[in-house]
Short mmCIF file of C-alpha atoms and ligand atoms in Angstrom, two decimals:
data_model
loop_
_atom_site.label_atom_id
_atom_site.label_comp_id
_atom_site.label_asym_id
_atom_site.label_seq_id
_atom_site.Cartn_x
_atom_site.Cartn_y
_atom_site.Cartn_z
CA VAL G 272 24.54 5.39 5.81
CA SER G 273 27.75 3.38 5.62
CA LEU G 274 26.06 1.33 2.88
CA ILE G 275 26.15 4.32 0.59
CA SER G 276 29.41 4.92 -1.18
CA TYR G 277 29.46 8.69 -1.40
CA ASP G 278 28.54 11.67 0.74
CA PHE G 279 25.03 13.01 0.80
CA GLU G 280 23.21 15.39 3.01
CA TYR G 281 20.72 14.14 5.52
CA TYR G 282 17.97 16.33 6.99
CA LEU G 283 15.53 15.59 9.78
CA PRO G 284 12.91 18.34 9.75
CA SER G 285 10.48 18.61 12.66
CA SER G 286 7.53 20.12 10.82
CA ILE G 287 5.76 19.83 7.49
CA LYS G 288 6.66 23.39 6.64
CA GLU G 289 10.33 22.84 7.32
CA ALA G 290 10.34 19.70 5.15
CA ILE G 291 8.76 21.55 2.23
CA GLN G 292 11.14 24.49 2.60
CA LEU G 293 14.10 22.13 2.70
CA PHE G 294 12.92 20.41 -0.45
CA GLU G 295 12.59 23.72 -2.27
CA ALA G 296 15.98 24.97 -1.12
CA LEU G 297 17.83 21.73 -1.87
CA ASN G 298 16.13 21.43 -5.22
CA GLY G 299 17.17 24.98 -6.00
CA GLU G 300 20.74 23.95 -5.30
CA GLY G 301 20.41 21.09 -7.81
CA LYS G 302 20.59 18.38 -5.15
CA GLU G 303 17.58 16.37 -6.34
CA PRO G 304 16.32 15.76 -2.81
CA ILE G 305 14.19 12.74 -1.97
CA TYR G 306 11.91 12.07 0.97
CA PHE G 307 12.91 9.26 3.26
CA SER G 308 10.63 7.36 5.63
CA GLY G 309 11.62 3.83 6.69
CA GLY G 310 14.53 3.98 4.28
CA THR G 311 14.37 0.26 3.49
CA GLU G 312 13.74 0.71 -0.21
CA ILE G 313 15.98 3.71 -0.65
CA ILE G 314 18.83 1.68 0.77
CA THR G 315 18.13 -1.67 -0.89
CA LEU G 316 17.53 -0.18 -4.30
CA GLY G 317 20.74 1.76 -3.95
CA ARG G 318 18.80 4.65 -5.30
CA LEU G 319 21.14 7.02 -3.54
CA ASN G 320 23.98 5.67 -5.62
CA GLU G 321 22.18 6.79 -8.72
CA VAL G 322 21.42 10.26 -7.44
CA LYS G 323 24.94 11.57 -7.18
CA THR G 324 24.18 14.84 -5.48
CA GLY G 325 21.61 13.35 -3.17
CA ALA G 326 20.06 14.92 -0.16
CA VAL G 327 17.49 13.03 1.84
CA ILE G 328 14.71 14.56 3.86
CA ASP G 329 13.67 12.16 6.59
CA ILE G 330 10.04 12.75 7.60
CA LYS G 331 10.15 10.59 10.74
CA GLN G 332 10.37 13.45 13.23
CA ILE G 333 7.35 15.28 11.87
CA PRO G 334 4.61 14.73 14.49
CA ASP G 335 1.82 14.66 11.87
CA CYS G 336 3.57 11.73 10.18
CA GLN G 337 3.79 9.73 13.40
CA VAL G 338 0.15 9.60 14.50
CA PHE G 339 -2.02 6.51 14.46
CA LEU G 340 -5.30 7.39 16.13
CA LEU G 341 -9.04 7.78 15.88
CA GLN G 342 -10.13 11.35 15.44
CA GLU G 343 -13.67 12.45 14.68
CA GLU G 344 -14.96 10.12 11.97
CA PHE G 345 -11.50 9.01 10.81
CA LEU G 346 -8.64 6.69 11.57
CA ILE G 347 -5.53 8.73 10.85
CA THR G 348 -2.43 6.84 9.79
CA GLY G 349 0.77 8.88 9.78
CA ALA G 350 2.94 8.19 6.76
CA ALA G 351 5.98 7.44 8.92
CA LYS G 352 4.19 4.92 11.14
CA THR G 353 5.97 1.58 11.00
CA LEU G 354 4.14 -1.56 9.95
CA THR G 355 4.91 -3.14 13.33
CA SER G 356 3.35 -0.28 15.26
CA ILE G 357 0.26 -0.35 13.03
CA GLU G 358 -0.09 -4.07 13.57
CA GLU G 359 0.34 -3.79 17.33
CA ALA G 360 -2.13 -0.95 17.83
CA ASN G 361 -4.63 -2.94 15.76
CA LEU G 362 -7.13 -0.12 15.20
CA PHE G 363 -8.06 -1.44 11.77
CA PRO G 364 -7.94 -5.25 11.67
CA LEU G 365 -7.82 -5.51 7.84
CA LEU G 366 -4.83 -3.16 7.73
CA SER G 367 -3.14 -5.02 10.60
CA LYS G 368 -3.60 -8.34 8.86
CA THR G 369 -2.39 -7.13 5.47
CA VAL G 370 0.72 -5.35 6.73
CA SER G 371 1.60 -8.18 9.11
CA GLU G 372 2.28 -10.33 6.04
CA ILE G 373 4.76 -7.92 4.46
CA ALA G 374 8.44 -8.92 4.71
CA ASP G 375 9.74 -10.13 8.08
CA ARG G 376 9.47 -8.65 11.54
CA THR G 377 12.87 -6.94 11.41
CA ALA G 378 12.00 -5.24 8.14
CA ARG G 379 8.51 -4.34 9.39
CA ASN G 380 10.07 -2.51 12.32
CA LYS G 381 11.44 -0.09 9.72
CA ILE G 382 9.06 -0.15 6.76
CA THR G 383 6.41 2.55 7.04
CA ALA G 384 2.88 2.89 5.71
CA GLY G 385 3.82 5.91 3.57
CA GLY G 386 7.04 4.36 2.29
CA ASN G 387 5.18 1.27 1.17
CA VAL G 388 2.44 3.31 -0.55
CA CYS G 389 4.99 5.58 -2.28
CA GLY G 390 7.60 2.92 -3.03
CA GLN G 391 8.68 1.31 -6.26
CA ILE G 392 8.05 -2.32 -5.36
CA PHE G 393 5.21 -3.72 -7.47
CA TYR G 394 3.36 -5.30 -4.56
CA ARG G 395 2.86 -2.37 -2.16
CA GLU G 396 0.35 -4.41 -0.21
CA ALA G 397 -0.34 -1.69 2.37
CA VAL G 398 -2.21 0.14 -0.40
CA LEU G 399 -4.92 -2.54 -0.58
CA PRO G 400 -6.89 -1.66 2.59
CA PHE G 401 -6.77 2.02 1.65
CA LEU G 402 -8.15 1.29 -1.82
CA LEU G 403 -10.97 -0.77 -0.33
CA THR G 404 -11.95 1.99 2.10
CA GLU G 405 -11.52 4.85 -0.40
CA SER G 406 -9.25 6.55 2.09
CA LEU G 407 -8.17 10.17 1.88
CA MET G 408 -4.54 11.00 1.18
CA VAL G 409 -3.26 14.06 3.01
CA ILE G 410 -0.48 15.57 0.90
CA ALA G 411 1.87 18.46 1.64
CA GLY G 412 3.41 20.66 -1.03
CA ASN G 413 4.60 24.21 -1.48
CA GLU G 414 1.01 25.39 -1.77
CA GLY G 415 -0.02 23.88 1.54
CA ILE G 416 -1.92 20.73 2.40
CA ARG G 417 -4.40 19.03 0.11
CA THR G 418 -6.62 16.07 0.90
CA VAL G 419 -7.55 13.85 -2.03
CA SER G 420 -9.44 10.56 -2.25
CA ILE G 421 -7.18 7.65 -3.13
CA ASN G 422 -9.62 7.01 -6.01
CA ASP G 423 -8.50 10.25 -7.61
CA ILE G 424 -4.80 10.12 -6.92
CA PHE G 425 -3.72 6.51 -6.95
CA ASN G 426 -3.43 5.18 -10.46
CA GLN G 427 -0.71 2.56 -10.60
CA ARG G 428 1.15 4.76 -8.12
CA LEU G 429 0.44 7.74 -5.90
CA LEU G 430 0.47 10.66 -8.33
CA LEU G 431 2.31 13.24 -6.27
CA GLU G 432 3.59 16.46 -7.80
CA TYR G 433 7.34 16.99 -7.67
CA GLY G 434 8.26 18.13 -4.16
CA GLU G 435 5.08 16.88 -2.50
CA PHE G 436 5.01 14.22 0.19
CA LEU G 437 2.36 12.06 1.80
CA VAL G 438 1.67 13.14 5.38
CA GLN G 439 -1.25 10.97 6.47
CA ILE G 440 -3.98 8.66 5.31
CA LYS G 441 -7.51 9.15 6.66
CA THR G 442 -9.89 6.22 6.70
CA ASP G 443 -13.57 6.56 7.51
CA GLN G 444 -14.17 4.75 10.80
CA SER G 445 -17.36 3.14 9.49
CA TYR G 446 -15.16 0.73 7.49
CA LEU G 447 -12.84 -0.34 10.27
CA HIS G 448 -14.84 -3.25 11.61
CA GLN G 449 -16.63 -4.50 8.51
CA PRO G 450 -16.18 -8.18 7.56
CA PHE G 451 -12.87 -8.60 5.71
CA VAL G 452 -10.44 -11.16 4.35
CA SER G 453 -6.82 -10.72 3.38
CA ILE G 454 -5.03 -13.65 1.77
CA LYS G 455 -1.42 -13.65 0.62
CA ARG G 456 -0.26 -16.52 -1.57
CA ARG G 457 3.48 -16.99 -1.89
CA ARG G 458 5.57 -19.42 -3.80
CA GLN G 459 8.09 -19.60 -1.04
CA TRP G 460 7.45 -20.08 2.64
CA ASN G 461 6.97 -17.37 5.22
CA THR G 462 8.38 -14.04 4.17
CA GLY G 463 8.53 -14.27 0.38
CA TYR G 464 7.04 -11.74 -1.96
CA PRO G 465 3.48 -12.55 -2.97
CA LEU G 466 2.34 -14.38 -6.05
CA ILE G 467 -1.03 -12.88 -5.36
CA THR G 468 -2.50 -10.97 -2.44
CA VAL G 469 -6.22 -10.36 -2.34
CA ALA G 470 -7.83 -8.10 0.26
CA ALA G 471 -11.61 -7.92 0.50
CA LEU G 472 -14.03 -5.88 2.53
CA LYS G 473 -17.78 -6.11 2.77
CA ALA G 474 -19.52 -2.74 2.71
CA GLY G 475 -23.11 -1.87 1.86
CA GLY G 476 -23.89 -5.49 0.99
CA MET G 477 -21.12 -5.62 -1.67
CA ILE G 478 -17.77 -7.32 -1.46
CA ARG G 479 -14.94 -5.03 -2.53
CA ILE G 480 -11.77 -6.57 -3.87
CA ALA G 481 -8.23 -5.22 -4.23
CA ILE G 482 -5.38 -7.20 -5.73
CA SER G 483 -1.61 -7.09 -5.56
CA GLY G 484 0.86 -9.27 -7.44
CA LEU G 485 -1.00 -9.80 -10.69
CA THR G 486 0.50 -6.76 -12.34
CA THR G 487 3.10 -4.10 -11.64
CA PHE G 488 0.85 -2.19 -9.26
CA PRO G 489 -1.88 -2.85 -6.69
CA PHE G 490 -5.38 -2.08 -7.92
CA ARG G 491 -9.08 -2.27 -7.29
CA SER G 492 -11.46 -2.80 -10.23
CA LYS G 493 -15.10 -1.78 -9.82
CA GLN G 494 -15.99 -3.60 -13.02
CA MET G 495 -14.58 -6.78 -11.57
CA GLU G 496 -16.45 -6.20 -8.31
CA GLY G 497 -19.72 -5.74 -10.22
CA ILE G 498 -19.34 -9.18 -11.77
CA LEU G 499 -18.17 -10.85 -8.58
CA ASN G 500 -21.21 -9.54 -6.72
CA ASN G 501 -23.71 -10.68 -9.33
CA SER G 502 -25.68 -13.26 -7.38
CA GLY G 503 -27.40 -14.50 -10.56
CA LEU G 504 -24.30 -16.53 -11.45
CA SER G 505 -22.46 -19.30 -9.68
CA LEU G 506 -19.28 -18.31 -7.87
CA ASP G 507 -17.10 -20.09 -10.43
CA GLU G 508 -18.83 -18.33 -13.32
CA ARG G 509 -18.45 -14.97 -11.61
CA ILE G 510 -14.77 -15.54 -10.98
CA HIS G 511 -14.20 -16.69 -14.53
CA HIS G 512 -15.90 -13.62 -16.02
CA ALA G 513 -14.39 -11.21 -13.54
CA VAL G 514 -10.86 -12.36 -14.25
CA GLU G 515 -11.54 -12.16 -18.00
CA THR G 516 -12.38 -8.46 -17.75
CA LEU G 517 -9.01 -7.61 -16.27
CA MET G 518 -6.89 -5.62 -18.66
CA VAL G 519 -3.61 -5.21 -16.87
CA PRO G 520 -0.01 -5.50 -18.00
CA PRO G 521 1.09 -9.02 -17.04
CA LEU G 522 3.63 -9.51 -14.31
CA ASP G 523 6.05 -12.34 -15.06
CA ASP G 524 8.91 -12.69 -12.63
CA SER G 525 10.90 -15.20 -10.66
CA GLU G 526 7.96 -15.70 -8.30
CA GLY G 527 5.69 -16.92 -11.07
CA SER G 528 4.41 -16.47 -14.62
CA PHE G 529 1.35 -14.39 -15.42
CA GLN G 530 -0.65 -17.52 -16.32
CA TYR G 531 0.22 -19.06 -12.99
CA ARG G 532 -0.70 -15.85 -11.18
CA LEU G 533 -4.11 -15.87 -12.90
CA PHE G 534 -4.63 -19.43 -11.76
CA VAL G 535 -3.66 -18.51 -8.19
CA LEU G 536 -5.89 -15.43 -8.35
CA LYS G 537 -8.94 -17.50 -9.27
CA ASN G 538 -8.32 -19.93 -6.44
CA THR G 539 -7.70 -17.11 -4.01
CA LEU G 540 -10.91 -15.34 -5.02
CA ARG G 541 -12.79 -18.55 -4.38
CA ASP G 542 -11.27 -18.75 -0.89
CA VAL G 543 -11.96 -15.07 -0.25
CA PHE G 544 -15.66 -15.48 -1.04
CA HIS G 545 -15.98 -18.64 1.01
CA GLN G 546 -14.26 -17.04 3.99
CA ILE G 547 -16.16 -13.79 3.90
CA GLU G 548 -19.46 -15.62 3.55
CA GLY G 549 -18.41 -17.88 6.43
CA GLU G 550 -17.78 -14.75 8.49
CA GLU G 551 -21.30 -13.61 7.79
CA HIS G 552 -22.75 -16.80 9.21
CA HIS G 553 -20.55 -16.21 12.17
CA TYR G 554 -21.88 -12.69 12.62
CA GLY G 555 -25.33 -14.05 12.69
C1 LIG Z 855 13.12 -8.38 2.91
C2 LIG Z 855 12.01 -7.50 2.45
C3 LIG Z 855 10.84 -8.06 1.93
C4 LIG Z 855 9.78 -7.24 1.52
N1 LIG Z 855 8.62 -7.82 1.07
C5 LIG Z 855 7.58 -7.03 0.71
C6 LIG Z 855 6.35 -7.58 0.25
O1 LIG Z 855 6.18 -8.80 0.15
N2 LIG Z 855 5.34 -6.73 -0.06
C7 LIG Z 855 5.48 -5.36 0.04
O2 LIG Z 855 4.53 -4.65 -0.24
N3 LIG Z 855 6.63 -4.82 0.48
C8 LIG Z 855 7.66 -5.61 0.80
N4 LIG Z 855 8.83 -5.04 1.26
C9 LIG Z 855 8.87 -3.58 1.46
C10 LIG Z 855 9.27 -2.81 0.23
O3 LIG Z 855 10.17 -3.49 -0.59
C11 LIG Z 855 9.91 -1.47 0.63
O4 LIG Z 855 11.17 -1.71 1.24
C12 LIG Z 855 9.07 -0.65 1.60
O5 LIG Z 855 7.74 -0.61 1.19
C13 LIG Z 855 9.59 0.78 1.68
O6 LIG Z 855 9.08 1.41 2.82
P1 LIG Z 855 9.96 2.48 3.62
O7 LIG Z 855 9.11 3.06 4.66
O8 LIG Z 855 11.23 1.87 4.06
O9 LIG Z 855 10.20 3.54 2.47
P2 LIG Z 855 11.49 4.37 2.00
O10 LIG Z 855 12.59 3.44 1.60
O11 LIG Z 855 11.79 5.40 3.01
O12 LIG Z 855 10.87 5.09 0.71
C14 LIG Z 855 10.40 4.38 -0.42
C15 LIG Z 855 10.11 5.36 -1.54
O13 LIG Z 855 8.99 6.17 -1.22
C16 LIG Z 855 9.34 7.55 -1.12
N5 LIG Z 855 8.65 8.03 0.06
C17 LIG Z 855 8.73 7.52 1.31
N6 LIG Z 855 7.88 8.13 2.12
C18 LIG Z 855 7.24 9.07 1.38
C19 LIG Z 855 6.22 10.01 1.67
N7 LIG Z 855 5.69 10.12 2.90
N8 LIG Z 855 5.78 10.81 0.67
C20 LIG Z 855 6.31 10.71 -0.58
N9 LIG Z 855 7.27 9.82 -0.91
C21 LIG Z 855 7.73 9.00 0.08
C22 LIG Z 855 10.86 7.57 -1.01
O14 LIG Z 855 11.41 8.76 -1.57
C23 LIG Z 855 11.24 6.35 -1.82
O15 LIG Z 855 11.24 6.62 -3.19
C24 LIG Z 855 9.90 -5.84 1.62
C25 LIG Z 855 11.09 -5.28 2.12
C26 LIG Z 855 12.13 -6.08 2.53
C27 LIG Z 855 13.37 -5.42 3.05
#
């Protein structure tokens, strides 16, 4: 809090209902409240400095936001679960692998699943496993709780209504131990941002692909998957055609140009297919 140069109110509700009521009340007072989870982005972006009458609502003490467990047919990931705790519990190896490559250990002790999904950073790599498994987003708002497939509510970003927050993510357990690959390509060593991250999961005989780093948001393209899974073509032809179908705003930044990212994407897709096919041999 000492990093922030003015006073703001800080709230730590202990239930979903209390959080929603706080949001309503603070909003009514013109305080433009924001939800706070790991806080790493809120603090680094200095977003609080822009919102002069800020009030933050920290969701960390809400028990529903802190679970990470198997229940009935789902894995339930609380929005306030840290990346480190997700990685250590290792209930979903693809998720563990993908989040273990985000930032550095110290940052991962703070960064949360929900904060990464709802954040501003282009990469948001924790979204990739949830896109591949068509997970359900459990969202709280003033009308109660709604559960929506990520397919219907994640388009460039999580399309929350004003005042809503993400409580949990539910992933069908049948996906948790399918063959997967997650490859992060960086320009710099170790903890840099990605040039390209590709996560892949094999389900129902098809390889699903989700990509981060090519454009300003993580995405999964079913059209691209259709081409990549067309066994009538060679792998290189499939990759060439699949990448051609992509219509996304280019991301050009200090990590790399769009052209370079496309080049890295093609190489990474090649590696993804080789690895996932290698896995299959391994499985028998
Ligand atoms: C050194 C460093 C390197 C990093 N590298 C990467 C990287 O390579 N790839 C990557 O993907 N990320 C990376 N990150 C993480 C990323 O930049 C963000 O800091 C992180 O994702 C934010 O998570 P948080 O839990 O701290 O969210 P917060 O800072 O708490 O919140 C982020 C935003 O989401 C909103 N929000 C939070 N939780 C909820 C919720 N439950 N419902 C609705 N809205 C919510 C907040 O209001 C805020 O706008 C890096 C971070 C650091 C510090």
